[in-house]
PDB file of C-alpha atoms in Angstrom:
ATOM      1  CA  MET A 582     -57.503 -14.655  54.715  1.00 45.00           C
ATOM      2  CA  ASP A 583     -56.899 -18.276  55.468  1.00 63.00           C
ATOM      3  CA  ASN A 584     -53.266 -19.637  54.401  1.00 67.00           C
ATOM      4  CA  PHE A 585     -53.693 -22.740  52.534  1.00 73.00           C
ATOM      5  CA  ASN A 586     -50.707 -24.678  50.898  1.00 91.00           C
ATOM      6  CA  LEU A 587     -52.627 -25.265  47.781  1.00 96.00           C
ATOM      7  CA  VAL A 588     -55.915 -23.740  46.229  1.00 97.00           C
ATOM      8  CA  VAL A 589     -57.898 -25.022  43.571  1.00 98.00           C
ATOM      9  CA  ALA A 590     -60.738 -23.236  41.810  1.00 98.00           C
ATOM     10  CA  ILE A 591     -63.510 -25.297  40.222  1.00 97.00           C
ATOM     11  CA  ALA A 592     -66.244 -24.661  38.011  1.00 96.00           C
ATOM     12  CA  SER A 593     -69.759 -25.608  38.923  1.00 94.00           C
ATOM     13  CA  ARG A 594     -70.156 -28.049  35.730  1.00 92.00           C
ATOM     14  CA  ALA A 595     -66.771 -29.955  36.834  1.00 95.00           C
ATOM     15  CA  LEU A 596     -67.617 -30.180  40.416  1.00 96.00           C
ATOM     16  CA  PHE A 597     -71.646 -31.612  39.721  1.00 95.00           C
ATOM     17  CA  ASP A 598     -73.419 -33.226  36.877  1.00 92.00           C
ATOM     18  CA  LEU A 599     -75.064 -30.437  35.424  1.00 88.00           C
ATOM     19  CA  ASN A 600     -75.804 -31.896  32.147  1.00 85.00           C
ATOM     20  CA  GLU A 601     -79.649 -31.698  32.204  1.00 87.00           C
ATOM     21  CA  SER A 602     -79.726 -28.036  33.112  1.00 85.00           C
ATOM     22  CA  HIS A 603     -76.877 -27.404  30.545  1.00 82.00           C
ATOM     23  CA  ARG A 604     -78.999 -28.908  27.957  1.00 87.00           C
ATOM     24  CA  ILE A 605     -81.995 -26.737  28.974  1.00 89.00           C
ATOM     25  CA  PHE A 606     -79.723 -23.675  29.027  1.00 84.00           C
ATOM     26  CA  GLU A 607     -78.454 -24.292  25.158  1.00 83.00           C
ATOM     27  CA  SER A 608     -81.751 -25.317  23.996  1.00 87.00           C
ATOM     28  CA  GLU A 609     -84.372 -23.102  25.797  1.00 87.00           C
ATOM     29  CA  GLY A 610     -82.292 -20.269  26.706  1.00 83.00           C
ATOM     30  CA  ILE A 611     -81.016 -18.501  30.017  1.00 84.00           C
ATOM     31  CA  GLU A 612     -84.820 -17.800  31.453  1.00 85.00           C
ATOM     32  CA  ALA A 613     -86.052 -21.244  31.232  1.00 88.00           C
ATOM     33  CA  TYR A 614     -82.566 -22.394  32.734  1.00 86.00           C
ATOM     34  CA  ALA A 615     -83.008 -19.928  35.717  1.00 85.00           C
ATOM     35  CA  VAL A 616     -86.773 -21.458  36.236  1.00 88.00           C
ATOM     36  CA  TYR A 617     -85.348 -24.826  36.106  1.00 87.00           C
ATOM     37  CA  GLN A 618     -82.536 -24.322  38.718  1.00 87.00           C
ATOM     38  CA  ILE A 619     -84.726 -22.322  41.052  1.00 90.00           C
ATOM     39  CA  ASP A 620     -87.508 -25.029  40.691  1.00 90.00           C
ATOM     40  CA  HIS A 621     -84.766 -27.850  41.521  1.00 90.00           C
ATOM     41  CA  GLU A 622     -82.917 -26.132  44.094  1.00 91.00           C
ATOM     42  CA  SER A 623     -83.714 -28.401  46.908  1.00 90.00           C
ATOM     43  CA  ILE A 624     -82.688 -31.358  44.706  1.00 92.00           C
ATOM     44  CA  CYS A 625     -79.191 -32.247  45.288  1.00 95.00           C
ATOM     45  CA  LEU A 626     -76.970 -32.583  42.284  1.00 93.00           C
ATOM     46  CA  GLU A 627     -75.030 -35.625  41.526  1.00 94.00           C
ATOM     47  CA  PRO A 628     -71.271 -35.835  41.870  1.00 95.00           C
ATOM     48  CA  GLY A 629     -69.481 -34.581  38.460  1.00 94.00           C
ATOM     49  CA  VAL A 630     -66.139 -36.135  36.862  1.00 94.00           C
ATOM     50  CA  ALA A 631     -63.880 -33.951  39.151  1.00 96.00           C
ATOM     51  CA  PHE A 632     -66.116 -34.571  42.425  1.00 96.00           C
ATOM     52  CA  PRO A 633     -63.962 -37.527  43.853  1.00 95.00           C
ATOM     53  CA  LEU A 634     -60.707 -35.385  43.181  1.00 96.00           C
ATOM     54  CA  VAL A 635     -62.111 -32.598  45.071  1.00 97.00           C
ATOM     55  CA  LYS A 636     -63.045 -34.882  47.925  1.00 96.00           C
ATOM     56  CA  LYS A 637     -59.652 -36.370  48.200  1.00 97.00           C
ATOM     57  CA  LEU A 638     -58.129 -32.729  47.911  1.00 97.00           C
ATOM     58  CA  LEU A 639     -60.232 -31.516  50.903  1.00 97.00           C
ATOM     59  CA  ALA A 640     -59.545 -34.703  52.899  1.00 96.00           C
ATOM     60  CA  LEU A 641     -55.732 -33.779  53.020  1.00 97.00           C
ATOM     61  CA  LYS A 642     -54.831 -32.313  56.664  1.00 96.00           C
ATOM     62  CA  ASN A 643     -51.464 -31.250  57.967  1.00 95.00           C
ATOM     63  CA  PRO A 644     -50.111 -34.336  60.083  1.00 95.00           C
ATOM     64  CA  LEU A 645     -48.838 -32.060  62.678  1.00 94.00           C
ATOM     65  CA  THR A 646     -51.522 -29.496  62.977  1.00 94.00           C
ATOM     66  CA  HIS A 647     -54.355 -31.489  61.557  1.00 94.00           C
ATOM     67  CA  LYS A 648     -55.745 -28.529  59.722  1.00 95.00           C
ATOM     68  CA  PRO A 649     -56.950 -28.627  55.984  1.00 96.00           C
ATOM     69  CA  LEU A 650     -53.778 -28.366  53.235  1.00 97.00           C
ATOM     70  CA  VAL A 651     -56.163 -27.611  50.575  1.00 97.00           C
ATOM     71  CA  GLU A 652     -59.000 -24.834  49.928  1.00 97.00           C
ATOM     72  CA  VAL A 653     -61.298 -25.489  47.027  1.00 98.00           C
ATOM     73  CA  ILE A 654     -63.206 -22.438  45.705  1.00 97.00           C
ATOM     74  CA  LEU A 655     -66.304 -22.413  43.359  1.00 97.00           C
ATOM     75  CA  LEU A 656     -66.002 -20.351  40.201  1.00 96.00           C
ATOM     76  CA  SER A 657     -69.426 -20.216  38.093  1.00 92.00           C
ATOM     77  CA  ARG A 658     -70.999 -18.439  35.473  1.00 90.00           C
ATOM     78  CA  ASN A 659     -74.215 -18.668  37.578  1.00 88.00           C
ATOM     79  CA  SER A 660     -76.006 -15.843  39.018  1.00 87.00           C
ATOM     80  CA  ALA A 661     -76.046 -15.891  42.627  1.00 88.00           C
ATOM     81  CA  ASP A 662     -79.627 -16.869  42.199  1.00 86.00           C
ATOM     82  CA  THR A 663     -79.275 -19.838  40.071  1.00 85.00           C
ATOM     83  CA  GLY A 664     -76.127 -20.842  42.030  1.00 88.00           C
ATOM     84  CA  LEU A 665     -77.924 -21.452  45.018  1.00 91.00           C
ATOM     85  CA  ARG A 666     -78.871 -25.041  43.805  1.00 92.00           C
ATOM     86  CA  VAL A 667     -74.953 -25.605  43.679  1.00 93.00           C
ATOM     87  CA  PHE A 668     -74.136 -24.220  47.062  1.00 93.00           C
ATOM     88  CA  ASN A 669     -76.992 -26.377  48.563  1.00 93.00           C
ATOM     89  CA  SER A 670     -75.660 -29.334  46.789  1.00 95.00           C
ATOM     90  CA  ILE A 671     -72.291 -28.639  48.502  1.00 96.00           C
ATOM     91  CA  GLN A 672     -73.760 -28.327  51.715  1.00 95.00           C
ATOM     92  CA  GLN A 673     -75.499 -31.792  51.019  1.00 96.00           C
ATOM     93  CA  HIS A 674     -72.639 -33.581  50.172  1.00 97.00           C
ATOM     94  CA  GLN A 675     -70.676 -31.960  53.152  1.00 96.00           C
ATOM     95  CA  LEU A 676     -67.981 -30.365  51.235  1.00 97.00           C
ATOM     96  CA  PRO A 677     -66.035 -27.707  53.234  1.00 97.00           C
ATOM     97  CA  ILE A 678     -66.185 -25.320  50.404  1.00 97.00           C
ATOM     98  CA  SER A 679     -67.101 -21.675  51.492  1.00 94.00           C
ATOM     99  CA  ARG A 680     -65.637 -19.175  49.028  1.00 95.00           C
ATOM    100  CA  ALA A 681     -67.190 -18.618  45.711  1.00 95.00           C
ATOM    101  CA  ALA A 682     -67.644 -16.140  42.776  1.00 95.00           C
ATOM    102  CA  PHE A 683     -70.925 -16.100  40.578  1.00 94.00           C
ATOM    103  CA  THR A 684     -70.269 -14.199  37.523  1.00 93.00           C
ATOM    104  CA  HIS A 685     -73.850 -14.347  35.793  1.00 89.00           C
ATOM    105  CA  GLY A 686     -72.643 -15.502  32.286  1.00 85.00           C
ATOM    106  CA  GLU A 687     -69.227 -13.767  32.229  1.00 91.00           C
ATOM    107  CA  SER A 688     -66.110 -15.829  32.473  1.00 91.00           C
ATOM    108  CA  PRO A 689     -64.880 -16.035  35.662  1.00 93.00           C
ATOM    109  CA  TYR A 690     -61.290 -16.752  35.169  1.00 92.00           C
ATOM    110  CA  ARG A 691     -60.068 -13.144  36.120  1.00 93.00           C
ATOM    111  CA  TYR A 692     -60.909 -14.231  39.761  1.00 96.00           C
ATOM    112  CA  VAL A 693     -58.291 -16.973  39.578  1.00 95.00           C
ATOM    113  CA  LYS A 694     -55.263 -15.075  40.491  1.00 94.00           C
ATOM    114  CA  PRO A 695     -57.261 -12.970  43.235  1.00 95.00           C
ATOM    115  CA  PHE A 696     -57.983 -16.318  44.946  1.00 96.00           C
ATOM    116  CA  GLY A 697     -54.258 -17.407  44.479  1.00 95.00           C
ATOM    117  CA  ALA A 698     -55.465 -20.680  42.652  1.00 96.00           C
ATOM    118  CA  HIS A 699     -52.826 -23.208  41.632  1.00 97.00           C
ATOM    119  CA  LEU A 700     -55.338 -25.040  39.590  1.00 98.00           C
ATOM    120  CA  PHE A 701     -58.604 -24.017  37.658  1.00 98.00           C
ATOM    121  CA  LEU A 702     -60.878 -27.044  36.496  1.00 98.00           C
ATOM    122  CA  SER A 703     -63.996 -25.990  34.189  1.00 96.00           C
ATOM    123  CA  ALA A 704     -65.964 -27.717  31.329  1.00 93.00           C
ATOM    124  CA  ASN A 705     -65.698 -24.232  29.487  1.00 94.00           C
ATOM    125  CA  PRO A 706     -62.912 -24.243  27.160  1.00 94.00           C
ATOM    126  CA  GLU A 707     -62.439 -20.490  26.632  1.00 94.00           C
ATOM    127  CA  ASP A 708     -62.276 -20.038  30.303  1.00 95.00           C
ATOM    128  CA  VAL A 709     -59.548 -22.600  30.782  1.00 96.00           C
ATOM    129  CA  LYS A 710     -57.520 -21.047  28.151  1.00 95.00           C
ATOM    130  CA  GLN A 711     -57.827 -17.562  29.535  1.00 94.00           C
ATOM    131  CA  ALA A 712     -56.762 -18.945  32.801  1.00 95.00           C
ATOM    132  CA  LEU A 713     -53.827 -20.493  31.256  1.00 96.00           C
ATOM    133  CA  LYS A 714     -52.940 -17.206  29.385  1.00 94.00           C
ATOM    134  CA  SER A 715     -53.076 -15.766  32.991  1.00 93.00           C
ATOM    135  CA  GLY A 716     -50.348 -17.992  34.378  1.00 93.00           C
ATOM    136  CA  CYS A 717     -52.575 -20.591  36.398  1.00 96.00           C
ATOM    137  CA  ALA A 718     -52.688 -24.141  35.492  1.00 98.00           C
ATOM    138  CA  ALA A 719     -55.812 -24.983  33.810  1.00 98.00           C
ATOM    139  CA  ALA A 720     -57.732 -27.794  32.259  1.00 98.00           C
ATOM    140  CA  ARG A 721     -60.898 -28.810  30.520  1.00 97.00           C
ATOM    141  CA  ILE A 722     -62.895 -31.599  32.207  1.00 95.00           C
ATOM    142  CA  LEU A 723     -63.908 -34.124  29.666  1.00 93.00           C
ATOM    143  CA  GLU A 724     -66.983 -36.032  30.276  1.00 81.00           C
ATOM    144  CA  ARG A 725     -67.067 -39.771  29.981  1.00 69.00           C
ATOM    145  CA  GLU A 726     -69.068 -41.443  27.685  1.00 53.00           C
ATOM    146  CA  GLU A 727     -70.074 -44.254  30.169  1.00 45.00           C
ATOM    147  CA  ARG A 728     -72.115 -47.398  29.943  1.00 34.00           C
ATOM    148  CA  GLU A 729     -75.094 -47.350  32.492  1.00 38.00           C
ATOM    149  CA  GLY A 730     -73.872 -48.782  36.030  1.00 39.00           C
ATOM    150  CA  GLN A 731     -70.195 -48.182  35.283  1.00 44.00           C
ATOM    151  CA  SER A 732     -68.127 -45.345  36.709  1.00 53.00           C
ATOM    152  CA  TYR A 733     -64.434 -44.388  37.103  1.00 54.00           C
ATOM    153  CA  SER A 734     -62.626 -46.910  39.793  1.00 52.00           C
ATOM    154  CA  ILE A 735     -61.108 -45.215  42.699  1.00 57.00           C
ATOM    155  CA  SER A 736     -59.045 -47.498  44.311  1.00 56.00           C
ATOM    156  CA  ASP A 737     -58.262 -46.108  47.763  1.00 74.00           C
ATOM    157  CA  ASP A 738     -57.845 -42.828  50.055  1.00 86.00           C
ATOM    158  CA  GLN A 739     -54.525 -41.949  48.551  1.00 95.00           C
ATOM    159  CA  LEU A 740     -54.512 -38.959  46.011  1.00 97.00           C
ATOM    160  CA  ARG A 741     -53.077 -40.131  42.621  1.00 97.00           C
ATOM    161  CA  ILE A 742     -52.520 -37.533  39.887  1.00 98.00           C
ATOM    162  CA  ALA A 743     -50.894 -38.268  36.474  1.00 98.00           C
ATOM    163  CA  PHE A 744     -49.198 -35.616  34.257  1.00 98.00           C
ATOM    164  CA  ASP A 745     -48.118 -35.624  30.433  1.00 97.00           C
ATOM    165  CA  GLY A 746     -44.793 -33.974  30.098  1.00 95.00           C
ATOM    166  CA  ASP A 747     -44.266 -31.880  27.100  1.00 94.00           C
ATOM    167  CA  ALA A 748     -46.704 -28.866  27.190  1.00 94.00           C
ATOM    168  CA  VAL A 749     -47.935 -29.658  30.266  1.00 97.00           C
ATOM    169  CA  LEU A 750     -45.286 -29.854  32.864  1.00 97.00           C
ATOM    170  CA  PHE A 751     -42.580 -28.886  30.473  1.00 96.00           C
ATOM    171  CA  SER A 752     -42.704 -26.463  27.458  1.00 95.00           C
ATOM    172  CA  ASP A 753     -43.424 -27.486  24.135  1.00 93.00           C
ATOM    173  CA  GLU A 754     -39.965 -26.552  22.838  1.00 91.00           C
ATOM    174  CA  ALA A 755     -39.307 -30.375  22.364  1.00 89.00           C
ATOM    175  CA  GLU A 756     -42.966 -31.108  20.753  1.00 88.00           C
ATOM    176  CA  LYS A 757     -42.239 -28.467  18.091  1.00 91.00           C
ATOM    177  CA  ILE A 758     -39.109 -30.048  17.027  1.00 90.00           C
ATOM    178  CA  TYR A 759     -40.836 -33.501  16.629  1.00 84.00           C
ATOM    179  CA  GLN A 760     -43.865 -32.136  14.756  1.00 86.00           C
ATOM    180  CA  SER A 761     -41.731 -30.076  12.563  1.00 86.00           C
ATOM    181  CA  ASP A 762     -38.772 -32.544  11.496  1.00 86.00           C
ATOM    182  CA  GLY A 763     -39.848 -35.954  12.891  1.00 86.00           C
ATOM    183  CA  LEU A 764     -39.218 -38.380  15.502  1.00 84.00           C
ATOM    184  CA  GLU A 765     -35.280 -39.161  14.715  1.00 85.00           C
ATOM    185  CA  SER A 766     -34.658 -35.103  15.126  1.00 88.00           C
ATOM    186  CA  PHE A 767     -36.578 -35.000  18.336  1.00 88.00           C
ATOM    187  CA  LYS A 768     -34.545 -37.934  19.615  1.00 86.00           C
ATOM    188  CA  GLU A 769     -31.170 -36.084  18.426  1.00 88.00           C
ATOM    189  CA  ASN A 770     -32.055 -32.849  19.852  1.00 88.00           C
ATOM    190  CA  GLU A 771     -33.085 -34.573  23.194  1.00 88.00           C
ATOM    191  CA  ARG A 772     -29.694 -36.299  23.280  1.00 87.00           C
ATOM    192  CA  LEU A 773     -27.648 -33.341  22.651  1.00 88.00           C
ATOM    193  CA  SER A 774     -29.755 -31.374  24.991  1.00 90.00           C
ATOM    194  CA  LYS A 775     -29.611 -33.801  27.909  1.00 92.00           C
ATOM    195  CA  GLU A 776     -27.780 -31.515  30.350  1.00 92.00           C
ATOM    196  CA  THR A 777     -30.037 -28.740  29.331  1.00 94.00           C
ATOM    197  CA  PRO A 778     -33.182 -28.501  31.418  1.00 94.00           C
ATOM    198  CA  LEU A 779     -36.594 -28.193  29.527  1.00 94.00           C
ATOM    199  CA  LYS A 780     -38.399 -24.662  30.143  1.00 96.00           C
ATOM    200  CA  GLU A 781     -41.281 -24.960  32.607  1.00 96.00           C
ATOM    201  CA  GLY A 782     -44.855 -25.660  31.264  1.00 97.00           C
ATOM    202  CA  PRO A 783     -48.273 -24.595  32.977  1.00 97.00           C
ATOM    203  CA  PHE A 784     -48.298 -27.522  35.215  1.00 98.00           C
ATOM    204  CA  LYS A 785     -45.091 -27.053  36.834  1.00 97.00           C
ATOM    205  CA  GLY A 786     -46.356 -24.657  39.558  1.00 96.00           C
ATOM    206  CA  PHE A 787     -48.947 -26.986  40.454  1.00 97.00           C
ATOM    207  CA  LEU A 788     -46.716 -29.925  40.784  1.00 97.00           C
ATOM    208  CA  GLN A 789     -44.532 -28.103  42.732  1.00 97.00           C
ATOM    209  CA  ALA A 790     -47.446 -27.315  45.240  1.00 96.00           C
ATOM    210  CA  LEU A 791     -48.380 -30.958  45.447  1.00 97.00           C
ATOM    211  CA  HIS A 792     -44.376 -31.688  46.060  1.00 96.00           C
ATOM    212  CA  GLN A 793     -44.353 -29.331  48.961  1.00 96.00           C
ATOM    213  CA  LEU A 794     -47.470 -31.043  50.304  1.00 97.00           C
ATOM    214  CA  GLN A 795     -45.865 -34.294  50.100  1.00 97.00           C
ATOM    215  CA  ASN A 796     -42.721 -33.089  52.051  1.00 96.00           C
ATOM    216  CA  LEU A 797     -45.078 -32.718  54.947  1.00 96.00           C
ATOM    217  CA  PHE A 798     -45.369 -36.672  55.463  1.00 96.00           C
ATOM    218  CA  GLU A 799     -43.198 -39.316  56.000  1.00 94.00           C
ATOM    219  CA  PRO A 800     -42.634 -40.864  52.549  1.00 90.00           C
ATOM    220  CA  SER A 801     -44.416 -44.347  53.765  1.00 91.00           C
ATOM    221  CA  GLU A 802     -47.639 -42.388  54.817  1.00 93.00           C
ATOM    222  CA  CYS A 803     -48.014 -39.913  52.351  1.00 96.00           C
ATOM    223  CA  PRO A 804     -51.206 -39.514  50.989  1.00 97.00           C
ATOM    224  CA  ILE A 805     -50.507 -38.196  47.581  1.00 97.00           C
ATOM    225  CA  ARG A 806     -48.597 -39.865  44.815  1.00 97.00           C
ATOM    226  CA  THR A 807     -47.783 -38.695  41.284  1.00 98.00           C
ATOM    227  CA  ALA A 808     -46.914 -39.958  37.996  1.00 98.00           C
ATOM    228  CA  LEU A 809     -45.002 -38.705  34.502  1.00 98.00           C
ATOM    229  CA  VAL A 810     -46.944 -40.318  31.824  1.00 97.00           C
ATOM    230  CA  THR A 811     -45.398 -39.657  28.738  1.00 95.00           C
ATOM    231  CA  ALA A 812     -44.841 -40.673  24.927  1.00 91.00           C
ATOM    232  CA  ARG A 813     -41.195 -40.398  25.337  1.00 91.00           C
ATOM    233  CA  SER A 814     -38.810 -43.294  25.270  1.00 90.00           C
ATOM    234  CA  ALA A 815     -35.002 -43.529  25.589  1.00 88.00           C
ATOM    235  CA  PRO A 816     -32.996 -41.629  24.790  1.00 88.00           C
ATOM    236  CA  ALA A 817     -35.401 -38.781  25.159  1.00 88.00           C
ATOM    237  CA  HIS A 818     -35.946 -39.988  28.716  1.00 92.00           C
ATOM    238  CA  GLU A 819     -32.885 -38.605  30.161  1.00 94.00           C
ATOM    239  CA  ARG A 820     -33.539 -34.663  29.684  1.00 94.00           C
ATOM    240  CA  VAL A 821     -36.924 -35.252  31.679  1.00 95.00           C
ATOM    241  CA  ILE A 822     -35.134 -36.744  34.593  1.00 95.00           C
ATOM    242  CA  ARG A 823     -32.618 -34.067  34.738  1.00 95.00           C
ATOM    243  CA  THR A 824     -35.267 -31.279  34.415  1.00 96.00           C
ATOM    244  CA  LEU A 825     -37.273 -32.646  37.425  1.00 97.00           C
ATOM    245  CA  ARG A 826     -33.731 -32.796  39.397  1.00 96.00           C
ATOM    246  CA  HIS A 827     -32.894 -29.612  38.504  1.00 97.00           C
ATOM    247  CA  TRP A 828     -36.234 -28.287  39.700  1.00 97.00           C
ATOM    248  CA  LYS A 829     -35.571 -30.259  42.760  1.00 97.00           C
ATOM    249  CA  ILE A 830     -39.579 -31.788  42.200  1.00 96.00           C
ATOM    250  CA  ARG A 831     -40.231 -35.496  43.228  1.00 88.00           C
ATOM    251  CA  ILE A 832     -42.108 -37.654  40.992  1.00 95.00           C
ATOM    252  CA  ASP A 833     -43.234 -40.896  42.355  1.00 97.00           C
ATOM    253  CA  GLU A 834     -43.624 -42.705  39.030  1.00 97.00           C
ATOM    254  CA  ALA A 835     -42.528 -42.203  35.605  1.00 97.00           C
ATOM    255  CA  LEU A 836     -43.700 -44.146  32.634  1.00 97.00           C
ATOM    256  CA  PHE A 837     -41.783 -43.801  29.407  1.00 96.00           C
ATOM    257  CA  LEU A 838     -44.281 -45.390  27.080  1.00 95.00           C
ATOM    258  CA  GLY A 839     -42.926 -44.780  23.579  1.00 92.00           C
ATOM    259  CA  GLY A 840     -46.062 -43.865  21.823  1.00 88.00           C
ATOM    260  CA  MET A 841     -48.503 -46.759  23.599  1.00 94.00           C
ATOM    261  CA  ASN A 842     -51.810 -46.054  24.462  1.00 93.00           C
ATOM    262  CA  LYS A 843     -51.674 -44.365  27.949  1.00 95.00           C
ATOM    263  CA  GLY A 844     -55.560 -45.108  29.216  1.00 94.00           C
ATOM    264  CA  GLU A 845     -54.676 -48.907  30.473  1.00 94.00           C
ATOM    265  CA  PHE A 846     -51.334 -47.490  32.185  1.00 96.00           C
ATOM    266  CA  LEU A 847     -53.396 -44.810  33.966  1.00 96.00           C
ATOM    267  CA  GLN A 848     -55.914 -47.143  35.190  1.00 94.00           C
ATOM    268  CA  ALA A 849     -53.000 -49.204  36.366  1.00 95.00           C
ATOM    269  CA  PHE A 850     -51.688 -46.669  38.512  1.00 96.00           C
ATOM    270  CA  GLY A 851     -55.045 -45.837  39.761  1.00 95.00           C
ATOM    271  CA  ALA A 852     -55.117 -41.961  38.808  1.00 96.00           C
ATOM    272  CA  ASP A 853     -57.751 -40.041  40.325  1.00 96.00           C
ATOM    273  CA  PHE A 854     -56.820 -37.342  37.555  1.00 97.00           C
ATOM    274  CA  PHE A 855     -54.633 -37.205  34.443  1.00 98.00           C
ATOM    275  CA  PHE A 856     -53.661 -33.957  32.499  1.00 98.00           C
ATOM    276  CA  ASP A 857     -52.545 -34.052  28.922  1.00 97.00           C
ATOM    277  CA  ASP A 858     -52.219 -31.379  26.219  1.00 96.00           C
ATOM    278  CA  GLN A 859     -52.884 -33.669  22.948  1.00 94.00           C
ATOM    279  CA  PRO A 860     -56.845 -34.057  22.411  1.00 92.00           C
ATOM    280  CA  VAL A 861     -56.463 -37.758  21.009  1.00 91.00           C
ATOM    281  CA  ASN A 862     -54.728 -38.799  24.082  1.00 93.00           C
ATOM    282  CA  CYS A 863     -57.291 -37.072  26.485  1.00 94.00           C
ATOM    283  CA  LEU A 864     -60.200 -38.715  24.433  1.00 91.00           C
ATOM    284  CA  SER A 865     -58.534 -42.065  24.977  1.00 91.00           C
ATOM    285  CA  SER A 866     -57.648 -41.536  28.481  1.00 95.00           C
ATOM    286  CA  SER A 867     -60.977 -40.400  29.404  1.00 94.00           C
ATOM    287  CA  GLN A 868     -62.594 -43.678  28.737  1.00 92.00           C
ATOM    288  CA  HIS A 869     -60.198 -45.041  31.719  1.00 93.00           C
ATOM    289  CA  VAL A 870     -59.680 -42.096  34.007  1.00 95.00           C
ATOM    290  CA  ALA A 871     -60.958 -38.860  34.601  1.00 96.00           C
ATOM    291  CA  THR A 872     -59.092 -36.519  32.430  1.00 97.00           C
ATOM    292  CA  GLY A 873     -58.554 -32.670  31.847  1.00 97.00           C
ATOM    293  CA  HIS A 874     -57.262 -31.399  28.357  1.00 97.00           C
ATOM    294  CA  VAL A 875     -54.653 -28.605  28.712  1.00 97.00           C
ATOM    295  CA  PRO A 876     -55.321 -26.519  25.565  1.00 96.00           C
ATOM    296  CA  HIS A 877     -51.554 -25.265  25.353  1.00 94.00           C
ATOM    297  CA  GLY A 878     -48.662 -25.607  22.889  1.00 88.00           C
ATOM    298  CA  VAL A 879     -48.267 -26.350  19.312  1.00 87.00           C
ATOM    299  CA  MET A 880     -50.645 -29.478  19.411  1.00 82.00           C
ATOM    300  CA  ASN A 881     -53.479 -26.838  20.237  1.00 87.00           C
ATOM    301  CA  SER A 882     -52.729 -23.969  17.683  1.00 67.00           C
ATOM    302  CA  ASP A 883     -55.498 -25.419  15.525  1.00 50.00           C
ATOM    303  CA  GLU A 884     -57.361 -28.219  17.069  1.00 46.00           C
ATOM    304  CA  ASP A 885     -60.302 -28.057  19.237  1.00 44.00           C
ATOM    305  CA  ILE A 886     -61.509 -31.101  21.387  1.00 42.00           C
ATOM    306  CA  ARG A 887     -64.977 -32.601  21.710  1.00 39.00           C
ATOM    307  CA  SER A 888     -65.879 -34.471  24.858  1.00 38.00           C
TER     308      SER A 888
END
């Protein structure tokens, strides 16, 4: 098997716009869906929310060997028969994706670990939750309610990925204190714990893999840029900085917003993708940049999210 520095698993509804066929599946059933997909299998699917991210990931090459650094694997609930349209579209879009698992209605999350994936992106919330439980960074793709003719603005060829902090890069230990005891207790705890690194969250491994890719390049020529975009502010910033230092992970930009809306800041950063655990933040951010909801931690105990 090829050795890639980063492996990303993605569901077909995250990679392509399958809204029409999914509508048929939900309203008319699986047989009508299968007929529709087979009848349209020569018609190329339009890009989905995660398509620009995937293109940039696949374009990353080792600066010395010029070999690909990232493999993208398709994990789909389609059968091999109905999934033929997806593979045809992959070829028509000239995406170098060759490995796939078609599970015919069952959750494909169980193949995340055998493929060695660092990240799983899907439109199915249950598949995402199961992948997170298995130890893989995972997020639910949010569809953007766009006005016709508008789409996310991708500024250049550099891959830019932004992360929330608590319950995404870090554990939700501090967030639990904030939710149970309030802001002042949270600030005091973070001040007293500033020398104690936060425990890792579900996306620490993915950030670490990105960091290892960054180290292959000269800083001035690196095609990857990362950002921490958090509601934290001083004095709660120090523990975060010390935690990243303890992990020996570089983050290019850190925005401590003190509760301000993240969307415009993410747009200013030029994020290709943003990961956050809080549904309200995700819904807001998805109006500005492609966003993935991470259903992990105290803020997702009883709350679901709608796209």
